[in-house]
Amino acid sequence: MNKRFNKAIFGLVERGGQVIIRMLENVKQKTISPIIKQIVNTDTLIYTDEYNIYSRLKSWGYQHKTVCHGKGEYARDEDRDGFHEVHVNTIEGCWSLLRSWLRPHRGISQEKLPFYLALFEFVYNIKCRGKSLLNDLIELLI
């Protein structure tokens, strides 16, 4: 969650995959639940920080692992293979890119912010779509 604006910005990103960004009226489980249930297949393993908004993920049918930033934990190697698989670095990196991308656009109104977020999401996802992007663009335009 990024609460820099009056409305919350919620993001989901698949490791090595695409990002979904939404502006939310509030930061509540009943607000994120429909978004997650629509986008993420049940039984998917979801990594989050310890924020309590995510505490019902298991009851919604998802596997869930957390890192506790409050205790200085940012990545964890649970299976002791030397790879720290439990982390939220992917979405944190996305937020960092978003902040850098928005910085030159000072003074974005709340009304126009969804358009900036949609464009950022689209550009971010280009890397995952590669050459298929051109076909998708042509299909959208036709």
Short mmCIF file of N, CA, C and O in Angstrom, two decimals:
data_model
loop_
_atom_site.label_atom_id
_atom_site.label_comp_id
_atom_site.label_asym_id
_atom_site.label_seq_id
_atom_site.Cartn_x
_atom_site.Cartn_y
_atom_site.Cartn_z
N MET A 1 0.83 -1.18 0.00
CA MET A 1 0.00 0.00 0.00
C MET A 1 0.87 1.24 0.00
O MET A 1 1.83 1.30 0.74
N ASN A 2 0.50 2.18 -0.77
CA ASN A 2 1.17 3.46 -0.79
C ASN A 2 0.12 4.50 -0.46
O ASN A 2 -0.79 4.71 -1.23
N LYS A 3 0.23 5.14 0.69
CA LYS A 3 -0.80 6.07 1.12
C LYS A 3 -0.34 7.52 0.99
O LYS A 3 -0.75 8.38 1.74
N ARG A 4 0.52 7.81 0.04
CA ARG A 4 1.01 9.16 -0.14
C ARG A 4 -0.10 10.10 -0.62
O ARG A 4 -0.06 11.28 -0.37
N PHE A 5 -1.07 9.59 -1.30
CA PHE A 5 -2.17 10.38 -1.82
C PHE A 5 -3.37 10.21 -0.88
O PHE A 5 -3.38 9.35 -0.02
N ASN A 6 -4.41 11.02 -1.07
CA ASN A 6 -5.60 10.93 -0.23
C ASN A 6 -6.24 9.55 -0.32
O ASN A 6 -6.77 9.05 0.64
N LYS A 7 -6.24 9.00 -1.50
CA LYS A 7 -6.74 7.64 -1.68
C LYS A 7 -5.56 6.69 -1.62
O LYS A 7 -4.44 7.05 -1.94
N ALA A 8 -5.83 5.47 -1.24
CA ALA A 8 -4.77 4.46 -1.18
C ALA A 8 -4.51 3.90 -2.57
O ALA A 8 -5.42 3.84 -3.41
N ILE A 9 -3.29 3.52 -2.80
CA ILE A 9 -2.92 2.85 -4.04
C ILE A 9 -2.54 1.42 -3.67
O ILE A 9 -1.66 1.20 -2.84
N PHE A 10 -3.23 0.48 -4.28
CA PHE A 10 -3.05 -0.95 -3.99
C PHE A 10 -2.42 -1.61 -5.20
O PHE A 10 -2.82 -1.34 -6.33
N GLY A 11 -1.44 -2.46 -4.96
CA GLY A 11 -0.80 -3.14 -6.07
C GLY A 11 -0.58 -4.61 -5.83
O GLY A 11 -0.33 -5.04 -4.70
N LEU A 12 -0.69 -5.37 -6.89
CA LEU A 12 -0.38 -6.79 -6.90
C LEU A 12 0.61 -7.01 -8.04
O LEU A 12 0.41 -6.47 -9.14
N VAL A 13 1.65 -7.78 -7.80
CA VAL A 13 2.58 -8.08 -8.88
C VAL A 13 2.99 -9.54 -8.78
O VAL A 13 3.21 -10.08 -7.70
N GLU A 14 3.01 -10.18 -9.92
CA GLU A 14 3.48 -11.56 -10.00
C GLU A 14 4.98 -11.51 -10.22
O GLU A 14 5.46 -10.77 -11.07
N ARG A 15 5.71 -12.30 -9.48
CA ARG A 15 7.16 -12.31 -9.66
C ARG A 15 7.48 -12.72 -11.09
O ARG A 15 7.04 -13.74 -11.57
N GLY A 16 8.21 -11.85 -11.77
CA GLY A 16 8.53 -12.09 -13.17
C GLY A 16 7.36 -11.84 -14.09
O GLY A 16 7.41 -12.17 -15.27
N GLY A 17 6.30 -11.27 -13.55
CA GLY A 17 5.08 -11.09 -14.33
C GLY A 17 4.58 -9.66 -14.30
O GLY A 17 5.33 -8.72 -14.09
N GLN A 18 3.28 -9.55 -14.47
CA GLN A 18 2.66 -8.24 -14.61
C GLN A 18 2.20 -7.67 -13.27
O GLN A 18 2.06 -8.39 -12.29
N VAL A 19 1.98 -6.36 -13.29
CA VAL A 19 1.50 -5.65 -12.11
C VAL A 19 0.07 -5.17 -12.36
O VAL A 19 -0.32 -4.91 -13.50
N ILE A 20 -0.71 -5.11 -11.29
CA ILE A 20 -2.05 -4.54 -11.30
C ILE A 20 -2.04 -3.44 -10.23
O ILE A 20 -1.65 -3.70 -9.10
N ILE A 21 -2.46 -2.25 -10.60
CA ILE A 21 -2.49 -1.14 -9.65
C ILE A 21 -3.90 -0.56 -9.63
O ILE A 21 -4.49 -0.31 -10.68
N ARG A 22 -4.42 -0.34 -8.43
CA ARG A 22 -5.76 0.22 -8.28
C ARG A 22 -5.75 1.31 -7.20
O ARG A 22 -5.07 1.17 -6.20
N MET A 23 -6.54 2.34 -7.43
CA MET A 23 -6.78 3.33 -6.39
C MET A 23 -7.98 2.87 -5.58
O MET A 23 -8.97 2.41 -6.14
N LEU A 24 -7.87 2.98 -4.27
CA LEU A 24 -8.93 2.52 -3.38
C LEU A 24 -9.48 3.67 -2.55
O LEU A 24 -8.74 4.58 -2.19
N GLU A 25 -10.75 3.58 -2.23
CA GLU A 25 -11.37 4.59 -1.36
C GLU A 25 -10.87 4.47 0.07
O GLU A 25 -10.81 5.45 0.80
N ASN A 26 -10.55 3.24 0.48
CA ASN A 26 -10.09 3.01 1.85
C ASN A 26 -9.20 1.77 1.88
O ASN A 26 -9.10 1.05 0.90
N VAL A 27 -8.59 1.56 3.02
CA VAL A 27 -7.68 0.43 3.20
C VAL A 27 -8.34 -0.56 4.16
O VAL A 27 -8.09 -0.55 5.35
N LYS A 28 -9.24 -1.37 3.60
CA LYS A 28 -9.97 -2.36 4.41
C LYS A 28 -9.99 -3.68 3.67
O LYS A 28 -9.89 -3.73 2.45
N GLN A 29 -10.16 -4.77 4.43
CA GLN A 29 -10.22 -6.09 3.82
C GLN A 29 -11.36 -6.21 2.84
O GLN A 29 -11.22 -6.82 1.77
N LYS A 30 -12.51 -5.61 3.15
CA LYS A 30 -13.66 -5.72 2.24
C LYS A 30 -13.41 -4.96 0.94
O LYS A 30 -14.09 -5.22 -0.05
N THR A 31 -12.44 -4.07 0.92
CA THR A 31 -12.10 -3.33 -0.30
C THR A 31 -11.13 -4.11 -1.17
O THR A 31 -11.27 -4.14 -2.39
N ILE A 32 -10.15 -4.77 -0.53
CA ILE A 32 -9.15 -5.51 -1.32
C ILE A 32 -9.63 -6.91 -1.70
O ILE A 32 -9.18 -7.46 -2.70
N SER A 33 -10.54 -7.47 -0.92
CA SER A 33 -11.00 -8.84 -1.17
C SER A 33 -11.51 -9.06 -2.59
O SER A 33 -11.07 -10.00 -3.27
N PRO A 34 -12.42 -8.24 -3.11
CA PRO A 34 -12.92 -8.50 -4.47
C PRO A 34 -11.83 -8.36 -5.53
O PRO A 34 -11.86 -9.09 -6.53
N ILE A 35 -10.90 -7.47 -5.32
CA ILE A 35 -9.81 -7.28 -6.29
C ILE A 35 -8.94 -8.53 -6.33
O ILE A 35 -8.66 -9.08 -7.40
N ILE A 36 -8.55 -8.99 -5.16
CA ILE A 36 -7.69 -10.19 -5.09
C ILE A 36 -8.42 -11.40 -5.65
O ILE A 36 -7.87 -12.15 -6.46
N LYS A 37 -9.67 -11.59 -5.25
CA LYS A 37 -10.43 -12.76 -5.69
C LYS A 37 -10.68 -12.76 -7.20
O LYS A 37 -10.75 -13.81 -7.82
N GLN A 38 -10.78 -11.58 -7.79
CA GLN A 38 -10.99 -11.49 -9.23
C GLN A 38 -9.70 -11.76 -10.00
O GLN A 38 -9.74 -12.36 -11.08
N ILE A 39 -8.56 -11.39 -9.46
CA ILE A 39 -7.30 -11.42 -10.21
C ILE A 39 -6.45 -12.65 -9.91
O ILE A 39 -5.80 -13.19 -10.79
N VAL A 40 -6.46 -13.08 -8.66
CA VAL A 40 -5.54 -14.14 -8.22
C VAL A 40 -6.27 -15.46 -8.05
O VAL A 40 -7.31 -15.52 -7.38
N ASN A 41 -5.75 -16.50 -8.66
CA ASN A 41 -6.33 -17.84 -8.50
C ASN A 41 -6.20 -18.30 -7.06
O ASN A 41 -5.18 -18.08 -6.41
N THR A 42 -7.25 -18.98 -6.56
CA THR A 42 -7.18 -19.51 -5.21
C THR A 42 -6.06 -20.53 -5.14
O THR A 42 -5.64 -21.10 -6.14
N ASP A 43 -5.56 -20.73 -3.95
CA ASP A 43 -4.45 -21.61 -3.63
C ASP A 43 -3.10 -21.04 -4.10
O ASP A 43 -2.07 -21.69 -3.97
N THR A 44 -3.09 -19.82 -4.63
CA THR A 44 -1.85 -19.16 -5.00
C THR A 44 -1.13 -18.74 -3.73
O THR A 44 -1.75 -18.34 -2.76
N LEU A 45 0.19 -18.82 -3.75
CA LEU A 45 1.00 -18.35 -2.63
C LEU A 45 1.21 -16.86 -2.78
O LEU A 45 1.75 -16.39 -3.78
N ILE A 46 0.76 -16.11 -1.78
CA ILE A 46 0.87 -14.65 -1.79
C ILE A 46 1.83 -14.24 -0.69
O ILE A 46 1.69 -14.66 0.46
N TYR A 47 2.78 -13.39 -1.05
CA TYR A 47 3.74 -12.84 -0.09
C TYR A 47 3.35 -11.40 0.20
O TYR A 47 3.09 -10.62 -0.72
N THR A 48 3.29 -11.05 1.50
CA THR A 48 2.98 -9.69 1.90
C THR A 48 3.86 -9.29 3.08
O THR A 48 4.56 -10.14 3.66
N ASP A 49 3.76 -8.01 3.45
CA ASP A 49 4.33 -7.61 4.72
C ASP A 49 3.34 -7.99 5.81
O ASP A 49 2.34 -8.66 5.54
N GLU A 50 3.58 -7.56 7.02
CA GLU A 50 2.76 -8.01 8.14
C GLU A 50 1.50 -7.18 8.35
O GLU A 50 0.74 -7.42 9.30
N TYR A 51 1.21 -6.24 7.48
CA TYR A 51 0.04 -5.39 7.63
C TYR A 51 -1.22 -6.24 7.78
O TYR A 51 -1.45 -7.17 7.01
N ASN A 52 -2.04 -5.93 8.80
CA ASN A 52 -3.17 -6.82 9.14
C ASN A 52 -4.28 -6.87 8.09
O ASN A 52 -5.15 -7.73 8.16
N ILE A 53 -4.26 -6.00 7.10
CA ILE A 53 -5.27 -6.06 6.04
C ILE A 53 -5.19 -7.41 5.29
O ILE A 53 -6.17 -7.87 4.72
N TYR A 54 -4.04 -8.06 5.34
CA TYR A 54 -3.84 -9.32 4.62
C TYR A 54 -4.10 -10.55 5.49
O TYR A 54 -3.92 -11.68 5.03
N SER A 55 -4.54 -10.37 6.71
CA SER A 55 -4.65 -11.49 7.65
C SER A 55 -5.70 -12.54 7.25
O SER A 55 -5.63 -13.68 7.72
N ARG A 56 -6.63 -12.22 6.38
CA ARG A 56 -7.67 -13.17 6.00
C ARG A 56 -7.37 -13.90 4.69
O ARG A 56 -8.21 -14.65 4.19
N LEU A 57 -6.20 -13.69 4.12
CA LEU A 57 -5.88 -14.34 2.85
C LEU A 57 -6.06 -15.85 2.91
O LEU A 57 -6.60 -16.45 1.98
N LYS A 58 -5.63 -16.49 3.99
CA LYS A 58 -5.77 -17.95 4.10
C LYS A 58 -7.25 -18.35 4.12
O LYS A 58 -7.63 -19.31 3.47
N SER A 59 -8.07 -17.59 4.84
CA SER A 59 -9.50 -17.94 4.88
C SER A 59 -10.18 -17.66 3.54
O SER A 59 -11.25 -18.21 3.27
N TRP A 60 -9.57 -16.84 2.69
CA TRP A 60 -10.11 -16.59 1.35
C TRP A 60 -9.63 -17.64 0.35
O TRP A 60 -9.97 -17.60 -0.82
N GLY A 61 -8.79 -18.59 0.81
CA GLY A 61 -8.36 -19.69 -0.06
C GLY A 61 -6.96 -19.56 -0.64
O GLY A 61 -6.61 -20.29 -1.57
N TYR A 62 -6.15 -18.68 -0.08
CA TYR A 62 -4.79 -18.48 -0.60
C TYR A 62 -3.76 -18.97 0.41
O TYR A 62 -4.00 -18.98 1.62
N GLN A 63 -2.62 -19.38 -0.09
CA GLN A 63 -1.48 -19.61 0.77
C GLN A 63 -0.88 -18.23 1.05
O GLN A 63 -0.92 -17.35 0.20
N HIS A 64 -0.31 -18.05 2.25
CA HIS A 64 0.15 -16.71 2.62
C HIS A 64 1.40 -16.78 3.49
O HIS A 64 1.42 -17.49 4.48
N LYS A 65 2.40 -16.04 3.08
CA LYS A 65 3.63 -15.91 3.87
C LYS A 65 3.96 -14.44 3.99
O LYS A 65 3.72 -13.66 3.07
N THR A 66 4.50 -14.06 5.13
CA THR A 66 4.80 -12.66 5.38
C THR A 66 6.24 -12.46 5.80
O THR A 66 6.89 -13.38 6.30
N VAL A 67 6.70 -11.24 5.59
CA VAL A 67 7.94 -10.77 6.20
C VAL A 67 7.54 -9.65 7.15
O VAL A 67 6.57 -8.93 6.91
N CYS A 68 8.27 -9.53 8.23
CA CYS A 68 7.93 -8.54 9.26
C CYS A 68 8.93 -7.39 9.20
O CYS A 68 9.98 -7.44 9.83
N HIS A 69 8.59 -6.37 8.43
CA HIS A 69 9.46 -5.20 8.32
C HIS A 69 9.66 -4.54 9.69
O HIS A 69 10.73 -4.00 9.96
N GLY A 70 8.64 -4.59 10.54
CA GLY A 70 8.73 -3.98 11.86
C GLY A 70 9.83 -4.58 12.73
O GLY A 70 10.32 -3.94 13.65
N LYS A 71 10.21 -5.81 12.42
CA LYS A 71 11.30 -6.48 13.16
C LYS A 71 12.58 -6.51 12.35
O LYS A 71 13.50 -7.27 12.65
N GLY A 72 12.63 -5.72 11.27
CA GLY A 72 13.84 -5.66 10.46
C GLY A 72 13.99 -6.82 9.49
O GLY A 72 15.06 -7.02 8.92
N GLU A 73 12.93 -7.59 9.28
CA GLU A 73 12.98 -8.72 8.35
C GLU A 73 12.50 -8.26 6.97
O GLU A 73 11.40 -7.74 6.84
N TYR A 74 13.34 -8.46 5.97
CA TYR A 74 12.98 -8.06 4.61
C TYR A 74 13.00 -9.22 3.63
O TYR A 74 12.44 -9.13 2.56
N ALA A 75 13.63 -10.31 4.00
CA ALA A 75 13.65 -11.52 3.18
C ALA A 75 13.99 -12.70 4.08
O ALA A 75 14.71 -12.55 5.07
N ARG A 76 13.45 -13.88 3.72
CA ARG A 76 13.68 -15.06 4.55
C ARG A 76 13.89 -16.28 3.66
O ARG A 76 13.17 -16.49 2.69
N ASP A 77 14.86 -17.08 4.04
CA ASP A 77 15.16 -18.35 3.35
C ASP A 77 14.56 -19.47 4.18
O ASP A 77 15.19 -20.01 5.08
N GLU A 78 13.33 -19.86 3.86
CA GLU A 78 12.64 -20.87 4.66
C GLU A 78 13.13 -22.29 4.41
O GLU A 78 13.10 -23.11 5.31
N ASP A 79 13.54 -22.59 3.20
CA ASP A 79 13.96 -23.97 2.91
C ASP A 79 15.48 -24.14 2.96
O ASP A 79 15.99 -25.19 2.60
N ARG A 80 16.17 -23.12 3.38
CA ARG A 80 17.63 -23.14 3.61
C ARG A 80 18.43 -23.56 2.39
O ARG A 80 19.43 -24.25 2.48
N ASP A 81 17.96 -23.11 1.20
CA ASP A 81 18.69 -23.41 -0.03
C ASP A 81 19.58 -22.25 -0.47
O ASP A 81 20.18 -22.29 -1.54
N GLY A 82 19.65 -21.21 0.36
CA GLY A 82 20.48 -20.04 0.03
C GLY A 82 19.74 -18.97 -0.74
O GLY A 82 20.27 -17.90 -1.00
N PHE A 83 18.49 -19.25 -1.13
CA PHE A 83 17.67 -18.28 -1.86
C PHE A 83 16.58 -17.78 -0.93
O PHE A 83 15.80 -18.57 -0.40
N HIS A 84 16.53 -16.49 -0.70
CA HIS A 84 15.54 -15.89 0.21
C HIS A 84 14.22 -15.66 -0.54
O HIS A 84 13.98 -14.59 -1.07
N GLU A 85 13.40 -16.69 -0.55
CA GLU A 85 12.19 -16.67 -1.37
C GLU A 85 11.03 -15.90 -0.75
O GLU A 85 10.12 -15.48 -1.46
N VAL A 86 11.01 -15.72 0.54
CA VAL A 86 9.92 -14.99 1.19
C VAL A 86 10.33 -13.51 1.28
O VAL A 86 11.18 -13.14 2.08
N HIS A 87 9.73 -12.70 0.42
CA HIS A 87 10.02 -11.26 0.41
C HIS A 87 8.93 -10.54 -0.37
O HIS A 87 8.12 -11.17 -1.05
N VAL A 88 8.91 -9.23 -0.24
CA VAL A 88 7.99 -8.40 -1.02
C VAL A 88 8.78 -7.40 -1.86
O VAL A 88 8.28 -6.34 -2.21
N ASN A 89 10.00 -7.75 -2.18
CA ASN A 89 10.88 -6.86 -2.93
C ASN A 89 10.34 -6.52 -4.32
O ASN A 89 10.61 -5.44 -4.84
N THR A 90 9.59 -7.42 -4.92
CA THR A 90 9.06 -7.18 -6.27
C THR A 90 8.10 -5.99 -6.26
O THR A 90 8.24 -5.07 -7.07
N ILE A 91 7.15 -5.98 -5.34
CA ILE A 91 6.21 -4.86 -5.29
C ILE A 91 6.90 -3.61 -4.75
O ILE A 91 6.60 -2.49 -5.18
N GLU A 92 7.84 -3.76 -3.83
CA GLU A 92 8.58 -2.60 -3.33
C GLU A 92 9.35 -1.94 -4.47
O GLU A 92 9.41 -0.71 -4.57
N GLY A 93 9.93 -2.76 -5.35
CA GLY A 93 10.63 -2.22 -6.52
C GLY A 93 9.68 -1.50 -7.45
O GLY A 93 10.01 -0.46 -8.02
N CYS A 94 8.48 -2.04 -7.59
CA CYS A 94 7.45 -1.41 -8.43
C CYS A 94 7.07 -0.05 -7.85
O CYS A 94 6.96 0.93 -8.59
N TRP A 95 6.88 0.03 -6.53
CA TRP A 95 6.55 1.32 -5.90
C TRP A 95 7.67 2.33 -6.10
O TRP A 95 7.42 3.51 -6.34
N SER A 96 8.90 1.85 -6.01
CA SER A 96 10.05 2.74 -6.23
C SER A 96 10.05 3.29 -7.65
O SER A 96 10.27 4.49 -7.87
N LEU A 97 9.82 2.43 -8.62
CA LEU A 97 9.73 2.87 -10.02
C LEU A 97 8.58 3.85 -10.22
O LEU A 97 8.71 4.85 -10.93
N LEU A 98 7.44 3.57 -9.60
CA LEU A 98 6.28 4.45 -9.73
C LEU A 98 6.59 5.84 -9.17
O LEU A 98 6.29 6.85 -9.80
N ARG A 99 7.20 5.89 -7.97
CA ARG A 99 7.53 7.18 -7.38
C ARG A 99 8.48 7.96 -8.29
O ARG A 99 8.29 9.16 -8.51
N SER A 100 9.49 7.28 -8.82
CA SER A 100 10.44 7.94 -9.73
C SER A 100 9.75 8.42 -11.00
O SER A 100 10.06 9.49 -11.52
N TRP A 101 8.81 7.64 -11.49
CA TRP A 101 8.10 7.97 -12.72
C TRP A 101 7.15 9.16 -12.51
O TRP A 101 6.98 9.99 -13.39
N LEU A 102 6.54 9.24 -11.32
CA LEU A 102 5.60 10.33 -11.03
C LEU A 102 6.30 11.63 -10.61
O LEU A 102 5.72 12.70 -10.75
N ARG A 103 7.51 11.53 -10.09
CA ARG A 103 8.21 12.70 -9.55
C ARG A 103 8.21 13.90 -10.49
O ARG A 103 7.91 15.01 -10.06
N PRO A 104 8.53 13.74 -11.77
CA PRO A 104 8.52 14.92 -12.66
C PRO A 104 7.13 15.51 -12.90
O PRO A 104 6.99 16.64 -13.32
N HIS A 105 6.09 14.74 -12.62
CA HIS A 105 4.70 15.17 -12.85
C HIS A 105 4.12 15.74 -11.56
O HIS A 105 3.11 15.27 -11.05
N ARG A 106 4.74 16.76 -11.03
CA ARG A 106 4.31 17.34 -9.75
C ARG A 106 2.89 17.86 -9.83
O ARG A 106 2.47 18.39 -10.85
N GLY A 107 2.16 17.69 -8.76
CA GLY A 107 0.83 18.25 -8.68
C GLY A 107 -0.24 17.52 -9.46
O GLY A 107 -1.14 18.13 -9.99
N ILE A 108 -0.15 16.21 -9.52
CA ILE A 108 -1.17 15.43 -10.21
C ILE A 108 -2.44 15.45 -9.38
O ILE A 108 -2.42 15.15 -8.19
N SER A 109 -3.55 15.79 -10.00
CA SER A 109 -4.82 15.81 -9.28
C SER A 109 -5.29 14.38 -9.01
O SER A 109 -4.94 13.45 -9.74
N GLN A 110 -6.13 14.25 -7.98
CA GLN A 110 -6.71 12.95 -7.65
C GLN A 110 -7.54 12.42 -8.82
O GLN A 110 -7.63 11.22 -9.03
N GLU A 111 -8.13 13.33 -9.58
CA GLU A 111 -8.96 12.92 -10.71
C GLU A 111 -8.13 12.33 -11.84
O GLU A 111 -8.57 11.41 -12.53
N LYS A 112 -6.92 12.86 -12.05
CA LYS A 112 -6.08 12.40 -13.16
C LYS A 112 -5.12 11.29 -12.76
O LYS A 112 -4.59 10.60 -13.63
N LEU A 113 -4.92 11.10 -11.47
CA LEU A 113 -3.97 10.09 -11.01
C LEU A 113 -4.28 8.69 -11.56
O LEU A 113 -3.35 7.99 -11.97
N PRO A 114 -5.54 8.24 -11.63
CA PRO A 114 -5.80 6.91 -12.18
C PRO A 114 -5.27 6.73 -13.61
O PRO A 114 -4.82 5.65 -13.99
N PHE A 115 -5.28 7.80 -14.39
CA PHE A 115 -4.75 7.71 -15.76
C PHE A 115 -3.23 7.54 -15.76
O PHE A 115 -2.68 6.76 -16.53
N TYR A 116 -2.54 8.25 -14.86
CA TYR A 116 -1.10 8.10 -14.73
C TYR A 116 -0.76 6.69 -14.25
O TYR A 116 0.19 6.07 -14.72
N LEU A 117 -1.54 6.19 -13.30
CA LEU A 117 -1.30 4.84 -12.78
C LEU A 117 -1.54 3.80 -13.87
O LEU A 117 -0.77 2.84 -13.99
N ALA A 118 -2.59 3.98 -14.66
CA ALA A 118 -2.88 3.03 -15.74
C ALA A 118 -1.77 3.04 -16.77
O ALA A 118 -1.38 1.97 -17.27
N LEU A 119 -1.26 4.22 -17.11
CA LEU A 119 -0.17 4.29 -18.07
C LEU A 119 1.09 3.65 -17.51
O LEU A 119 1.77 2.89 -18.20
N PHE A 120 1.39 3.90 -16.23
CA PHE A 120 2.55 3.26 -15.60
C PHE A 120 2.40 1.75 -15.62
O PHE A 120 3.33 1.02 -15.95
N GLU A 121 1.21 1.26 -15.25
CA GLU A 121 0.93 -0.19 -15.25
C GLU A 121 1.16 -0.77 -16.64
O GLU A 121 1.79 -1.81 -16.79
N PHE A 122 0.65 -0.08 -17.65
CA PHE A 122 0.80 -0.54 -19.03
C PHE A 122 2.27 -0.61 -19.42
O PHE A 122 2.74 -1.63 -19.95
N VAL A 123 3.02 0.45 -19.14
CA VAL A 123 4.45 0.49 -19.49
C VAL A 123 5.22 -0.58 -18.72
O VAL A 123 6.07 -1.28 -19.28
N TYR A 124 4.93 -0.74 -17.43
CA TYR A 124 5.60 -1.76 -16.61
C TYR A 124 5.36 -3.15 -17.19
O TYR A 124 6.26 -3.98 -17.25
N ASN A 125 4.14 -3.39 -17.64
CA ASN A 125 3.76 -4.72 -18.13
C ASN A 125 4.27 -5.02 -19.54
O ASN A 125 4.23 -6.17 -19.97
N ILE A 126 4.74 -4.00 -20.24
CA ILE A 126 5.28 -4.22 -21.59
C ILE A 126 6.38 -5.27 -21.57
O ILE A 126 6.44 -6.14 -22.43
N LYS A 127 7.24 -5.22 -20.57
CA LYS A 127 8.37 -6.16 -20.52
C LYS A 127 7.91 -7.61 -20.46
O LYS A 127 8.58 -8.50 -20.94
N CYS A 128 6.73 -7.85 -19.90
CA CYS A 128 6.20 -9.21 -19.80
C CYS A 128 5.51 -9.65 -21.09
O CYS A 128 5.43 -10.82 -21.38
N ARG A 129 5.01 -8.67 -21.82
CA ARG A 129 4.21 -8.99 -22.99
C ARG A 129 5.04 -9.05 -24.27
O ARG A 129 4.63 -9.68 -25.23
N GLY A 130 6.17 -8.37 -24.28
CA GLY A 130 7.07 -8.42 -25.42
C GLY A 130 6.38 -8.13 -26.74
O GLY A 130 5.61 -7.19 -26.86
N LYS A 131 6.62 -8.95 -27.74
CA LYS A 131 6.09 -8.73 -29.08
C LYS A 131 4.57 -8.85 -29.15
O LYS A 131 3.95 -8.29 -30.03
N SER A 132 3.97 -9.55 -28.22
CA SER A 132 2.51 -9.68 -28.25
C SER A 132 1.84 -8.34 -27.96
O SER A 132 0.66 -8.17 -28.24
N LEU A 133 2.59 -7.40 -27.41
CA LEU A 133 2.04 -6.08 -27.11
C LEU A 133 1.50 -5.40 -28.36
O LEU A 133 0.42 -4.81 -28.34
N LEU A 134 2.23 -5.47 -29.46
CA LEU A 134 1.80 -4.82 -30.69
C LEU A 134 0.43 -5.36 -31.13
O LEU A 134 -0.46 -4.59 -31.48
N ASN A 135 0.27 -6.67 -31.09
CA ASN A 135 -1.02 -7.26 -31.45
C ASN A 135 -2.13 -6.79 -30.52
O ASN A 135 -3.24 -6.50 -30.96
N ASP A 136 -1.82 -6.71 -29.21
CA ASP A 136 -2.82 -6.25 -28.26
C ASP A 136 -3.21 -4.80 -28.52
O ASP A 136 -4.38 -4.44 -28.43
N LEU A 137 -2.23 -3.97 -28.84
CA LEU A 137 -2.51 -2.56 -29.14
C LEU A 137 -3.39 -2.43 -30.39
O LEU A 137 -4.36 -1.66 -30.38
N ILE A 138 -3.07 -3.17 -31.42
CA ILE A 138 -3.86 -3.11 -32.64
C ILE A 138 -5.28 -3.58 -32.38
O ILE A 138 -6.25 -2.97 -32.83
N GLU A 139 -5.43 -4.63 -31.59
CA GLU A 139 -6.76 -5.15 -31.24
C GLU A 139 -7.56 -4.11 -30.46
O GLU A 139 -8.75 -3.94 -30.69
N LEU A 140 -6.91 -3.41 -29.54
CA LEU A 140 -7.60 -2.38 -28.77
C LEU A 140 -8.05 -1.23 -29.65
O LEU A 140 -9.12 -0.65 -29.44
N LEU A 141 -7.24 -0.88 -30.64
CA LEU A 141 -7.55 0.26 -31.49
C LEU A 141 -8.62 -0.05 -32.51
O LEU A 141 -9.32 0.85 -32.98
N ILE A 142 -8.76 -1.32 -32.87
CA ILE A 142 -9.73 -1.70 -33.90
C ILE A 142 -11.07 -1.91 -33.32
O ILE A 142 -11.76 -1.85 -32.63
#
